[in-house]
């Protein structure tokens, strides 16, 4: 199984666990107040996990960009241009990740979909840059 497939599988498994958790909570014999608090706590934990993953990806992008800058000086022609393009995409994803992390730290209501989108974009940028680093 390739690395991209492993990530898709892990994301799918995480979603299945979350859906099962929510279904269990909604069918549990608790009061509405307790159930709402449980859902709020679960959402908070999911947001913290997403933030943790985004921080890790931000660090990984920083390290890859440093390596790519060094490698770009040794390349010429089309390969150098392709690496530069991959670096630019990674810089954009890194900036979006930084903005999302800032919003989370400032206590702004960050949408779970926005967080997931930032994580997905950062993952794609990392994988894309890794491809060019191997050339």
Tab-separated table of C-alpha atoms in Angstrom:
chain	number	residue	atom	x	y	z
A	1	UNK	CA	0.000	0.000	0.000
A	2	UNK	CA	1.455	3.381	-1.016
A	3	UNK	CA	1.852	6.309	1.295
A	4	UNK	CA	-0.979	8.405	-0.249
A	5	UNK	CA	-3.324	5.408	0.080
A	6	UNK	CA	-2.290	4.996	3.701
A	7	UNK	CA	-3.222	8.632	4.401
A	8	UNK	CA	-6.601	8.187	2.722
A	9	UNK	CA	-7.170	5.031	4.715
A	10	UNK	CA	-6.200	6.770	7.969
A	11	UNK	CA	-8.519	9.693	7.248
A	12	UNK	CA	-11.337	7.275	6.382
A	13	UNK	CA	-10.751	5.315	9.561
A	14	UNK	CA	-10.761	8.517	11.628
A	15	UNK	CA	-14.048	9.602	10.051
A	16	UNK	CA	-15.582	6.166	10.718
A	17	UNK	CA	-14.524	6.364	14.361
A	18	UNK	CA	-15.966	9.854	14.709
A	19	UNK	CA	-19.258	8.832	13.088
A	20	UNK	CA	-19.472	5.805	15.365
A	21	UNK	CA	-18.694	7.954	18.375
A	22	UNK	CA	-21.392	10.487	17.502
A	23	UNK	CA	-23.915	7.712	16.827
A	24	UNK	CA	-23.087	6.166	20.194
A	25	UNK	CA	-23.506	9.460	21.972
A	26	UNK	CA	-26.818	10.217	20.305
A	27	UNK	CA	-28.260	6.820	21.249
A	28	UNK	CA	-26.883	6.798	24.795
A	29	UNK	CA	-29.341	7.247	27.655
A	30	UNK	CA	-28.045	10.663	28.757
A	31	UNK	CA	-29.769	13.956	29.204
A	32	UNK	CA	-29.658	16.476	26.390
A	33	UNK	CA	-27.330	18.703	28.390
A	34	UNK	CA	-24.849	15.874	28.961
A	35	UNK	CA	-25.039	14.832	25.309
A	36	UNK	CA	-24.423	18.388	24.095
A	37	UNK	CA	-21.436	18.696	26.433
A	38	UNK	CA	-20.045	15.374	25.150
A	39	UNK	CA	-20.431	16.574	21.563
A	40	UNK	CA	-18.755	19.869	22.401
A	41	UNK	CA	-15.865	18.019	24.059
A	42	UNK	CA	-15.497	15.665	21.090
A	43	UNK	CA	-15.460	18.601	18.660
A	44	UNK	CA	-12.842	20.326	20.786
A	45	UNK	CA	-10.644	17.215	20.798
A	46	UNK	CA	-11.018	16.852	17.030
A	47	UNK	CA	-10.013	20.498	16.562
A	48	UNK	CA	-6.974	19.995	18.811
A	49	UNK	CA	-5.918	16.937	16.820
A	50	UNK	CA	-6.322	18.877	13.583
A	51	UNK	CA	-4.262	21.730	14.979
A	52	UNK	CA	-1.552	19.293	16.057
A	53	UNK	CA	-1.445	17.741	12.567
A	54	UNK	CA	-1.323	21.178	10.920
A	55	UNK	CA	1.581	22.245	13.166
A	56	UNK	CA	3.483	19.116	12.199
A	57	UNK	CA	2.855	19.770	8.504
A	58	UNK	CA	3.921	23.415	8.881
A	59	UNK	CA	7.213	22.285	10.401
A	60	UNK	CA	7.663	19.674	7.681
A	61	UNK	CA	7.049	22.290	4.968
A	62	UNK	CA	9.652	24.587	6.539
A	63	UNK	CA	12.242	21.799	6.552
A	64	UNK	CA	11.441	20.723	2.980
A	65	UNK	CA	11.613	24.301	1.726
A	66	UNK	CA	15.061	24.715	3.297
A	67	UNK	CA	16.233	21.528	1.582
A	68	UNK	CA	14.650	22.575	-1.707
A	69	UNK	CA	16.388	25.962	-1.637
A	70	UNK	CA	19.735	24.213	-1.287
A	71	UNK	CA	18.946	21.751	-4.044
A	72	UNK	CA	17.611	24.457	-6.396
A	73	UNK	CA	21.067	26.034	-6.574
A	74	UNK	CA	22.479	22.838	-8.092
A	75	UNK	CA	19.741	22.333	-10.684
A	76	UNK	CA	19.358	23.907	-14.107
A	77	UNK	CA	16.741	24.252	-16.785
A	78	UNK	CA	13.304	22.678	-16.591
A	79	UNK	CA	13.990	20.736	-13.409
A	80	UNK	CA	14.968	23.911	-11.587
A	81	UNK	CA	11.819	25.684	-12.832
A	82	UNK	CA	9.632	22.774	-11.749
A	83	UNK	CA	11.232	22.740	-8.314
A	84	UNK	CA	10.731	26.504	-8.010
A	85	UNK	CA	7.040	26.089	-8.916
A	86	UNK	CA	6.645	23.337	-6.312
A	87	UNK	CA	8.354	25.569	-3.743
A	88	UNK	CA	5.963	28.435	-4.527
A	89	UNK	CA	2.939	26.167	-4.037
A	90	UNK	CA	4.404	24.943	-0.760
A	91	UNK	CA	4.983	28.514	0.413
A	92	UNK	CA	1.331	29.353	-0.301
A	93	UNK	CA	0.144	26.256	1.594
A	94	UNK	CA	2.515	27.082	4.454
A	95	UNK	CA	1.111	30.613	4.701
A	96	UNK	CA	-2.474	29.302	4.737
A	97	UNK	CA	-1.493	26.833	7.462
A	98	UNK	CA	0.097	29.653	9.470
A	99	UNK	CA	-3.049	31.766	9.103
A	100	UNK	CA	-5.247	28.872	10.259
A	101	UNK	CA	-2.968	28.220	13.246
A	102	UNK	CA	-3.069	31.926	14.154
A	103	UNK	CA	-6.861	31.913	13.984
A	104	UNK	CA	-6.989	28.869	16.252
A	105	UNK	CA	-4.585	30.431	18.771
A	106	UNK	CA	-6.501	33.704	18.831
A	107	UNK	CA	-9.656	31.797	19.706
A	108	UNK	CA	-11.419	32.685	16.471
A	109	UNK	CA	-14.048	30.210	15.454
A	110	UNK	CA	-12.240	28.167	12.852
A	111	UNK	CA	-14.546	25.966	10.836
A	112	UNK	CA	-13.715	22.263	10.892
A	113	UNK	CA	-13.967	22.228	7.089
A	114	UNK	CA	-11.475	25.102	6.829
A	115	UNK	CA	-9.079	23.253	9.113
A	116	UNK	CA	-9.444	20.030	7.108
A	117	UNK	CA	-8.936	21.982	3.852
A	118	UNK	CA	-5.730	23.558	5.210
A	119	UNK	CA	-4.448	20.136	6.305
A	120	UNK	CA	-5.278	18.591	2.926
A	121	UNK	CA	-3.599	21.418	1.026
A	122	UNK	CA	-0.514	21.176	3.238
A	123	UNK	CA	-0.350	17.404	2.692
A	124	UNK	CA	-0.573	17.859	-1.079
A	125	UNK	CA	2.128	20.539	-1.047
A	126	UNK	CA	4.451	18.352	1.033
A	127	UNK	CA	3.957	15.342	-1.244
A	128	UNK	CA	4.384	17.480	-4.364
A	129	UNK	CA	7.625	19.008	-3.108
A	130	UNK	CA	8.953	15.609	-2.039
A	131	UNK	CA	8.485	14.362	-5.620
A	132	UNK	CA	10.674	17.148	-6.967
A	133	UNK	CA	13.225	16.717	-4.213
A	134	UNK	CA	13.775	13.124	-5.363
A	135	UNK	CA	14.630	14.178	-8.926
